[in-house]
Short mmCIF file of C-alpha atoms and ligand atoms in Angstrom, two decimals:
data_model
loop_
_atom_site.label_atom_id
_atom_site.label_comp_id
_atom_site.label_asym_id
_atom_site.label_seq_id
_atom_site.Cartn_x
_atom_site.Cartn_y
_atom_site.Cartn_z
CA MET A 62 4.86 -20.17 37.46
CA LYS A 63 7.82 -17.81 37.24
CA LYS A 64 11.05 -19.27 35.80
CA THR A 65 14.38 -18.70 37.54
CA LEU A 66 17.14 -16.91 35.62
CA LEU A 67 18.99 -20.19 35.26
CA GLN A 68 15.92 -21.91 33.81
CA LEU A 69 15.49 -19.06 31.33
CA ALA A 70 19.12 -19.31 30.27
CA VAL A 71 18.76 -23.07 29.69
CA VAL A 72 15.56 -22.54 27.66
CA SER A 73 17.15 -19.93 25.41
CA LEU A 74 20.28 -22.06 24.96
CA PHE A 75 18.26 -24.90 23.51
CA ALA A 76 15.76 -22.81 21.57
CA THR A 77 16.63 -24.08 18.07
CA PRO A 78 19.70 -21.93 17.57
CA ALA A 79 19.88 -22.53 13.79
CA PHE A 80 16.37 -21.03 13.39
CA ALA A 81 17.08 -18.12 15.72
CA GLN A 82 20.16 -17.09 13.78
CA GLN A 83 18.56 -16.88 10.38
CA SER A 84 18.82 -13.46 8.84
CA VAL A 85 18.73 -11.75 5.48
CA GLU A 86 20.51 -8.63 4.40
CA VAL A 87 18.43 -7.14 1.62
CA LEU A 88 19.74 -4.53 -0.80
CA HIS A 89 16.99 -2.56 -2.53
CA TRP A 90 15.97 0.90 -3.72
CA TRP A 91 12.51 1.04 -2.20
CA THR A 92 12.93 4.20 -0.17
CA SER A 93 9.82 6.30 -0.97
CA GLY A 94 6.81 6.23 1.37
CA GLY A 95 4.77 3.85 -0.79
CA GLU A 96 7.74 1.62 -1.53
CA ALA A 97 8.69 1.41 2.15
CA SER A 98 5.13 0.35 3.06
CA ALA A 99 5.29 -2.44 0.50
CA LEU A 100 8.74 -3.53 1.64
CA ASN A 101 7.36 -3.75 5.16
CA VAL A 102 4.91 -6.44 4.03
CA LEU A 103 7.89 -8.58 2.96
CA LYS A 104 9.89 -7.75 6.05
CA GLN A 105 7.02 -8.72 8.35
CA THR A 106 6.36 -11.95 6.46
CA LEU A 107 9.95 -13.02 7.07
CA GLU A 108 10.09 -11.81 10.64
CA LYS A 109 6.99 -13.87 11.48
CA GLN A 110 9.10 -16.90 10.62
CA GLY A 111 11.99 -15.82 12.80
CA VAL A 112 14.12 -14.44 9.95
CA THR A 113 15.81 -11.18 10.94
CA TRP A 114 15.77 -8.41 8.35
CA ASN A 115 18.89 -6.30 7.84
CA ASP A 116 17.96 -3.41 5.64
CA MET A 117 20.37 -2.12 2.98
CA PRO A 118 18.51 0.67 1.16
CA VAL A 119 20.22 2.49 -1.71
CA ALA A 120 18.05 5.46 -2.74
CA GLY A 121 17.53 6.24 -6.42
CA GLY A 122 14.51 5.31 -8.52
CA GLY A 123 15.10 2.79 -11.27
CA GLY A 124 17.93 1.24 -9.25
CA GLU A 125 21.06 2.63 -10.92
CA ALA A 126 22.71 3.59 -7.63
CA ALA A 127 21.68 0.26 -6.12
CA MET A 128 23.39 -1.62 -8.95
CA THR A 129 26.61 0.32 -8.34
CA ALA A 130 26.40 -0.63 -4.65
CA VAL A 131 25.90 -4.32 -5.52
CA ARG A 132 28.97 -4.30 -7.74
CA ALA A 133 31.06 -2.82 -4.95
CA ARG A 134 29.84 -5.44 -2.45
CA VAL A 135 30.46 -8.36 -4.77
CA THR A 136 33.89 -7.06 -5.76
CA ALA A 137 34.78 -6.78 -2.06
CA GLY A 138 33.79 -10.46 -1.65
CA ASN A 139 30.87 -9.58 0.62
CA PRO A 140 27.63 -9.86 -1.38
CA PRO A 141 24.30 -9.16 0.36
CA THR A 142 21.95 -12.11 0.97
CA ALA A 143 19.31 -10.85 -1.44
CA VAL A 144 19.18 -8.03 -3.97
CA GLN A 145 16.27 -6.34 -5.77
CA MET A 146 17.08 -6.46 -9.47
CA LEU A 147 15.57 -5.88 -12.90
CA GLY A 148 15.65 -7.79 -16.19
CA PHE A 149 18.96 -7.80 -18.00
CA ASP A 150 20.93 -6.98 -14.82
CA ILE A 151 19.82 -10.36 -13.45
CA LEU A 152 21.06 -12.17 -16.54
CA ASP A 153 24.36 -10.27 -16.41
CA TRP A 154 25.01 -11.49 -12.86
CA ALA A 155 23.85 -15.00 -13.71
CA LYS A 156 26.46 -15.16 -16.49
CA GLN A 157 29.14 -14.53 -13.90
CA GLY A 158 28.07 -17.66 -11.98
CA VAL A 159 27.60 -15.89 -8.65
CA LEU A 160 23.86 -16.36 -8.17
CA ALA A 161 22.31 -19.10 -6.03
CA ASP A 162 20.34 -21.86 -7.73
CA MET A 163 16.66 -21.65 -6.72
CA ASN A 164 15.52 -24.72 -8.63
CA ASP A 165 14.57 -26.71 -5.50
CA VAL A 166 12.33 -23.97 -4.11
CA ALA A 167 10.89 -23.36 -7.58
CA ALA A 168 10.08 -27.04 -8.11
CA LYS A 169 8.58 -27.48 -4.65
CA ASN A 170 6.32 -24.48 -5.18
CA GLY A 171 5.45 -25.04 -8.84
CA TRP A 172 6.82 -21.71 -10.16
CA ASP A 173 7.15 -23.02 -13.72
CA LYS A 174 3.40 -23.30 -14.10
CA VAL A 175 2.34 -19.95 -12.64
CA VAL A 176 4.95 -17.35 -13.56
CA PRO A 177 4.28 -15.75 -16.99
CA THR A 178 6.79 -16.78 -19.67
CA ALA A 179 7.82 -13.18 -20.39
CA ILE A 180 9.01 -12.93 -16.79
CA GLN A 181 10.62 -16.38 -16.65
CA LYS A 182 12.94 -15.16 -19.40
CA PHE A 183 14.60 -13.00 -16.74
CA SER A 184 14.19 -15.38 -13.77
CA LYS A 185 15.99 -18.34 -15.31
CA TYR A 186 19.43 -18.81 -16.73
CA ASN A 187 20.50 -21.99 -18.51
CA GLY A 188 17.25 -23.60 -17.39
CA LYS A 189 17.83 -22.80 -13.70
CA TRP A 190 15.75 -20.44 -11.57
CA ILE A 191 18.06 -17.69 -10.34
CA ALA A 192 15.54 -15.02 -9.29
CA ALA A 193 12.22 -14.78 -7.49
CA PRO A 194 9.80 -12.31 -9.17
CA VAL A 195 7.85 -10.28 -6.64
CA ASN A 196 5.63 -8.21 -8.95
CA VAL A 197 4.82 -6.92 -12.41
CA HIS A 198 4.95 -3.17 -12.90
CA SER A 199 4.36 -1.33 -16.14
CA THR A 200 5.63 2.03 -17.28
CA ASN A 201 2.94 3.23 -19.73
CA TRP A 202 0.65 4.92 -17.20
CA VAL A 203 -0.56 8.43 -16.50
CA TRP A 204 -1.67 9.53 -13.01
CA ALA A 205 -3.96 12.50 -12.65
CA ASN A 206 -5.51 14.67 -9.95
CA LYS A 207 -9.24 14.52 -10.55
CA GLU A 208 -10.06 17.87 -8.95
CA VAL A 209 -7.32 19.72 -10.84
CA LEU A 210 -8.58 18.26 -14.10
CA ALA A 211 -12.16 19.27 -13.29
CA LYS A 212 -11.04 22.83 -12.50
CA ALA A 213 -9.26 22.94 -15.86
CA GLY A 214 -12.37 21.67 -17.64
CA VAL A 215 -10.92 18.26 -18.46
CA THR A 216 -13.76 15.84 -17.92
CA THR A 217 -12.89 12.85 -20.07
CA GLU A 218 -9.81 10.71 -20.29
CA PRO A 219 -7.57 11.63 -23.27
CA LYS A 220 -7.49 8.81 -25.80
CA THR A 221 -4.72 9.99 -28.12
CA PHE A 222 -1.38 11.69 -27.63
CA ASP A 223 -2.69 14.93 -29.14
CA GLU A 224 -5.71 14.91 -26.84
CA PHE A 225 -3.36 14.41 -23.91
CA ILE A 226 -1.26 17.42 -24.89
CA ALA A 227 -4.39 19.53 -25.40
CA ASP A 228 -5.65 18.55 -21.92
CA ALA A 229 -2.27 19.24 -20.34
CA GLU A 230 -2.31 22.70 -21.95
CA LYS A 231 -5.74 23.33 -20.45
CA VAL A 232 -4.37 22.40 -17.01
CA GLN A 233 -1.45 24.77 -17.53
CA LYS A 234 -3.76 27.59 -18.60
CA ALA A 235 -5.87 27.02 -15.49
CA GLY A 236 -2.80 27.93 -13.41
CA PHE A 237 -1.50 24.49 -12.44
CA ILE A 238 1.67 22.68 -13.37
CA ALA A 239 0.54 20.51 -16.27
CA ILE A 240 2.94 17.57 -15.94
CA ALA A 241 4.80 16.81 -12.71
CA HIS A 242 8.21 15.55 -13.67
CA GLY A 243 11.53 14.80 -12.08
CA GLY A 244 14.49 15.55 -14.32
CA GLN A 245 16.54 12.38 -13.87
CA PRO A 246 17.60 10.27 -16.86
CA TRP A 247 15.59 7.20 -15.83
CA GLN A 248 12.44 9.30 -15.42
CA GLU A 249 12.83 10.83 -18.87
CA ALA A 250 13.38 7.32 -20.24
CA THR A 251 10.20 6.16 -18.48
CA ILE A 252 8.21 8.85 -20.31
CA PHE A 253 10.01 7.90 -23.51
CA ASP A 254 8.78 4.25 -23.21
CA GLY A 255 5.18 5.47 -23.40
CA VAL A 256 5.75 8.14 -26.03
CA ALA A 257 7.58 5.68 -28.29
CA MET A 258 4.82 3.11 -27.96
CA SER A 259 2.13 5.73 -28.48
CA THR A 260 3.84 7.12 -31.58
CA GLY A 261 4.98 3.99 -33.37
CA GLY A 262 2.82 1.26 -31.92
CA ILE A 263 3.87 -2.17 -30.76
CA ASP A 264 5.70 -3.25 -33.93
CA TYR A 265 7.86 -0.13 -33.98
CA TYR A 266 8.61 -0.47 -30.26
CA LYS A 267 9.69 -4.09 -30.69
CA LYS A 268 11.80 -3.40 -33.76
CA ALA A 269 13.50 -0.30 -32.38
CA PHE A 270 13.95 -1.05 -28.69
CA ILE A 271 14.10 -4.82 -28.48
CA ASP A 272 15.54 -5.91 -31.83
CA LEU A 273 17.58 -2.67 -32.11
CA ASP A 274 16.77 -2.51 -35.80
CA GLN A 275 18.74 0.41 -37.28
CA LYS A 276 16.05 1.20 -39.84
CA ALA A 277 13.37 1.51 -37.18
CA LEU A 278 15.64 3.58 -34.95
CA ASN A 279 16.74 5.88 -37.76
CA SER A 280 13.21 6.62 -38.92
CA PRO A 281 10.67 9.45 -39.18
CA THR A 282 8.81 7.70 -36.34
CA THR A 283 11.75 8.20 -33.99
CA LEU A 284 11.90 11.82 -35.10
CA LYS A 285 8.26 12.20 -34.16
CA VAL A 286 8.93 10.54 -30.79
CA PHE A 287 11.54 13.19 -30.01
CA GLN A 288 9.25 15.97 -31.25
CA ARG A 289 6.64 14.71 -28.84
CA MET A 290 9.17 14.52 -25.99
CA ALA A 291 9.86 18.20 -26.74
CA GLN A 292 6.12 18.93 -26.47
CA ILE A 293 6.09 17.31 -23.03
CA ARG A 294 9.17 19.31 -22.01
CA LYS A 295 7.12 22.51 -22.49
CA LEU A 296 4.51 21.28 -20.04
CA VAL A 297 6.75 20.63 -17.02
CA ASP A 298 7.61 23.32 -14.45
CA LYS A 299 10.93 25.17 -14.39
CA ASP A 300 12.19 23.40 -11.25
CA PHE A 301 11.97 19.87 -12.64
CA SER A 302 15.71 19.23 -12.71
CA GLY A 303 16.91 16.48 -10.37
CA ARG A 304 13.54 16.11 -8.62
CA ASP A 305 12.77 12.63 -7.25
CA TRP A 306 9.86 10.79 -8.84
CA ASN A 307 7.93 10.52 -5.60
CA VAL A 308 8.21 14.27 -5.06
CA ALA A 309 6.66 14.65 -8.53
CA SER A 310 3.88 12.23 -7.52
CA GLY A 311 3.39 14.39 -4.44
CA MET A 312 2.73 17.39 -6.69
CA VAL A 313 -0.19 15.55 -8.28
CA ILE A 314 -1.40 14.22 -4.93
CA THR A 315 -1.50 17.71 -3.36
CA GLY A 316 -3.12 19.36 -6.38
CA LYS A 317 -0.15 21.41 -7.57
CA ALA A 318 0.01 19.49 -10.84
CA GLY A 319 -2.46 17.75 -13.11
CA PHE A 320 -0.61 14.74 -14.49
CA GLN A 321 2.42 12.51 -13.98
CA ILE A 322 3.63 10.01 -16.58
CA MET A 323 5.11 7.25 -14.45
CA GLY A 324 5.10 3.51 -13.79
CA ASP A 325 2.50 2.15 -11.40
CA TRP A 326 4.81 2.40 -8.39
CA ALA A 327 3.38 5.97 -8.39
CA LYS A 328 0.08 4.48 -7.25
CA GLY A 329 1.85 3.35 -4.09
CA GLU A 330 2.43 7.03 -3.25
CA PHE A 331 -1.23 7.95 -3.80
CA LEU A 332 -2.37 5.06 -1.61
CA ASN A 333 0.19 5.90 1.04
CA ALA A 334 -1.33 9.41 1.12
CA LYS A 335 -4.76 7.76 1.63
CA LYS A 336 -6.01 8.82 -1.80
CA VAL A 337 -8.68 6.77 -3.53
CA PRO A 338 -8.58 5.83 -7.22
CA GLY A 339 -11.56 7.11 -9.19
CA LYS A 340 -12.41 9.58 -6.40
CA ASP A 341 -9.18 11.55 -5.80
CA PHE A 342 -7.00 10.38 -8.63
CA LEU A 343 -7.26 8.76 -12.03
CA CYS A 344 -5.06 6.16 -13.67
CA PHE A 345 -5.05 5.56 -17.39
CA ARG A 346 -2.69 4.14 -19.97
CA MET A 347 -0.44 6.60 -21.78
CA PRO A 348 -2.86 7.80 -24.50
CA GLY A 349 -2.25 5.84 -27.68
CA THR A 350 -0.91 2.77 -25.85
CA GLN A 351 -4.21 1.24 -24.78
CA GLY A 352 -3.87 -2.55 -25.10
CA ASP A 353 -0.05 -2.43 -24.89
CA VAL A 354 1.95 -3.04 -21.74
CA THR A 355 5.62 -2.11 -21.25
CA PHE A 356 6.43 -4.18 -18.18
CA ASN A 357 9.17 -4.39 -15.62
CA THR A 358 9.37 -6.96 -12.87
CA ASP A 359 11.24 -6.57 -9.61
CA GLN A 360 12.94 -9.79 -8.72
CA PHE A 361 15.10 -10.84 -5.80
CA VAL A 362 18.31 -12.60 -6.66
CA MET A 363 20.22 -14.46 -3.99
CA PHE A 364 23.99 -14.55 -4.13
CA LYS A 365 25.81 -17.86 -3.58
CA LEU A 366 26.75 -17.97 0.10
CA SER A 367 28.27 -20.74 2.22
CA ASP A 368 26.72 -20.08 5.66
CA PRO A 369 23.88 -22.68 6.00
CA ASN A 370 21.78 -20.32 8.13
CA LYS A 371 21.95 -17.74 5.42
CA THR A 372 21.12 -20.19 2.64
CA ALA A 373 18.16 -21.50 4.67
CA ALA A 374 16.95 -17.91 5.07
CA GLN A 375 17.38 -17.34 1.33
CA ALA A 376 15.19 -20.36 0.58
CA LYS A 377 12.51 -19.10 2.98
CA MET A 378 12.57 -15.65 1.45
CA ALA A 379 12.30 -17.05 -2.08
CA ALA A 380 9.34 -19.27 -1.15
CA ASP A 381 7.60 -16.39 0.66
CA ILE A 382 7.98 -14.06 -2.32
CA LEU A 383 6.08 -16.37 -4.66
CA ASP A 384 3.45 -17.32 -2.10
CA PRO A 385 0.04 -16.42 -3.63
CA SER A 386 -1.34 -14.63 -0.58
CA PHE A 387 1.89 -12.66 -0.16
CA GLN A 388 1.78 -11.71 -3.86
CA SER A 389 -1.67 -10.27 -3.26
CA SER A 390 -0.95 -8.37 -0.04
CA PHE A 391 2.39 -7.01 -1.27
CA ASN A 392 1.24 -5.87 -4.70
CA VAL A 393 -1.92 -4.22 -3.39
CA VAL A 394 0.39 -1.83 -1.51
CA LYS A 395 3.18 -1.55 -4.08
CA GLY A 396 0.98 -0.49 -7.01
CA SER A 397 2.10 -3.46 -9.09
CA VAL A 398 0.31 -6.72 -9.85
CA PRO A 399 1.19 -10.33 -9.01
CA ALA A 400 3.93 -12.16 -10.87
CA ARG A 401 1.71 -15.27 -10.84
CA THR A 402 -1.20 -15.84 -13.14
CA ASP A 403 -3.39 -17.55 -10.51
CA VAL A 404 -3.85 -14.75 -7.96
CA SER A 405 -7.35 -13.28 -7.58
CA ASP A 406 -7.85 -9.56 -8.22
CA ALA A 407 -10.39 -9.31 -5.37
CA ALA A 408 -8.12 -7.38 -3.00
CA PHE A 409 -7.00 -4.88 -5.67
CA ASP A 410 -8.41 -1.40 -6.28
CA ASP A 411 -9.77 -0.35 -9.69
CA CYS A 412 -6.35 0.63 -11.07
CA GLY A 413 -4.92 -2.70 -9.91
CA LYS A 414 -7.83 -4.64 -11.42
CA LYS A 415 -7.29 -2.80 -14.70
CA ALA A 416 -3.55 -3.51 -14.55
CA MET A 417 -4.20 -7.24 -14.05
CA LYS A 418 -6.69 -7.34 -16.91
CA ASP A 419 -4.39 -5.35 -19.22
CA LEU A 420 -1.49 -7.65 -18.41
CA ALA A 421 -3.46 -10.82 -19.12
CA GLU A 422 -4.78 -9.41 -22.42
CA ALA A 423 -1.42 -8.07 -23.56
CA ASN A 424 0.13 -11.44 -22.75
CA LYS A 425 -2.50 -13.17 -24.89
CA ASN A 426 -2.28 -10.66 -27.76
CA ASN A 427 1.51 -10.49 -27.86
CA THR A 428 1.48 -6.82 -26.89
CA LEU A 429 3.36 -7.34 -23.64
CA VAL A 430 6.90 -6.03 -24.06
CA GLY A 431 9.81 -5.28 -21.76
CA SER A 432 10.32 -1.67 -20.66
CA MET A 433 13.43 -0.13 -22.16
CA ALA A 434 13.65 2.39 -19.32
CA HIS A 435 13.52 -0.31 -16.65
CA GLY A 436 15.97 -2.83 -17.97
CA HIS A 437 13.68 -5.30 -19.72
CA ALA A 438 14.36 -4.49 -23.38
CA VAL A 439 18.14 -4.19 -23.75
CA PRO A 440 21.23 -4.78 -21.58
CA ALA A 441 22.38 -2.03 -19.20
CA SER A 442 25.15 -0.74 -21.50
CA ILE A 443 22.68 0.12 -24.27
CA LYS A 444 20.00 1.27 -21.86
CA ASN A 445 22.42 3.75 -20.31
CA ALA A 446 23.51 5.00 -23.75
CA PHE A 447 19.82 5.51 -24.63
CA TYR A 448 19.25 7.36 -21.32
CA ASP A 449 22.06 9.72 -22.17
CA VAL A 450 20.60 10.71 -25.55
CA ILE A 451 17.04 11.01 -24.25
CA THR A 452 18.11 13.20 -21.36
CA ARG A 453 20.34 15.50 -23.38
CA HIS A 454 17.49 15.96 -25.84
CA PHE A 455 14.98 16.64 -23.05
CA ASN A 456 17.30 19.28 -21.67
CA GLY A 457 17.66 20.98 -25.03
CA GLN A 458 21.30 20.03 -25.55
CA ILE A 459 20.60 18.30 -28.87
CA ASP A 460 17.79 18.88 -31.34
CA ASP A 461 15.23 16.31 -32.51
CA LYS A 462 17.19 15.28 -35.60
CA LYS A 463 20.48 14.85 -33.80
CA ALA A 464 18.73 12.85 -31.12
CA VAL A 465 17.54 10.36 -33.76
CA THR A 466 21.05 9.75 -35.15
CA GLU A 467 22.55 9.58 -31.69
CA LEU A 468 19.91 7.12 -30.50
CA ALA A 469 20.63 4.83 -33.44
CA GLU A 470 24.35 5.08 -32.64
CA ALA A 471 23.69 4.34 -28.97
CA ALA A 472 22.03 1.07 -29.97
CA LYS A 473 25.45 -0.13 -31.08
CA SER A 474 26.99 0.38 -27.59
C1 BGC B 754 11.12 -0.51 -9.86
C2 BGC B 754 10.02 -0.15 -8.89
C3 BGC B 754 10.37 1.12 -8.16
C4 BGC B 754 10.70 2.22 -9.16
C5 BGC B 754 11.05 3.54 -8.54
C6 BGC B 754 11.47 0.66 -10.73
O1 BGC B 754 12.57 0.35 -11.52
O2 BGC B 754 10.74 -1.59 -10.66
O3 BGC B 754 9.78 -1.18 -7.97
O4 BGC B 754 9.33 1.47 -7.31
O5 BGC B 754 11.80 1.81 -9.95
O6 BGC B 754 12.01 3.44 -7.57
#
């Protein structure tokens, strides 16, 4: 039976207005094709529950520009409902007392038992949950175009740094760009994570980039790390400056380049382009870092707000993020792995299965460490000072030796 206009108006007036008004404004830097597809999984999950999504994208891989935007919003007294954030940035905001307490949602959903301890370190402050981890990424990966490698005569995965360089040189000689790279400080730092780990191993990485030990920083190992960064610099194309990371991934996807050294968000780009791991592209750990994982976890922090509709929406979003089936469907698309230890790997492709296995093993063997490049090793002030040295060295503005002394100095920032 058709309803009259008046009947419709009455129905909509009494249709649980509190529920209908729930909305979230989400500030994030997931603007590439693969990232947007993953974000859509979250958006749709919320929309199914009647929560409206107001998108606040701030482009710029690694999130530097997004963090500047957050500061401006908070300073203006108008923080977004939820913000994508990494490691030490979360703790910095928590210290200022502006983040919402998620303890109730965490307790109701048993987060304490399922989120790995290394991640909880950045999700809790003074014993309170202040962030909801949506994934675990890691930075020590290489992505390769299988056909390009075959054409260059590279048929096995390089196991050491030197083998990797030799293979990249073969790719270059075969007429391709050897390493697709985007010249932005955070991308150079991402490569540096893997090169440092590959050169000095886990103990050196921990001492130098987590403990900020001056002896480890000011060492022949760091010199070798910079020498190796210089080797990589010779294998990128001349137009690398300023290029976005996903454009660099595109070069591997379309067969212009052989390799990209990048975190596993790159896999999201390959999948978005309908490429299949093992068939079209290969994923392997940065040679020399097998068994080690330099992780970074995207988390959503919620700012303290007074509107009850907004706080209800925040609670829903937080619960959704840690829901096991959401963790599976989101991370399958994003290229990352679940931030819970109890999610099956059944829905994941081979690279994802490997990432989950690597993460579990590294966690057990104490070889799981925070990524310096992605805010999980040192606070932003030091990270940015490191970026500056690494980038100036990569661009030939300082030599290997000077880079070592400057890096050690930067650790004091
Ligand atoms: C984030 C990823 C993101 C990447 C590139 C990283 O810092 O953790 O989620 O895809 O930056 O934007």
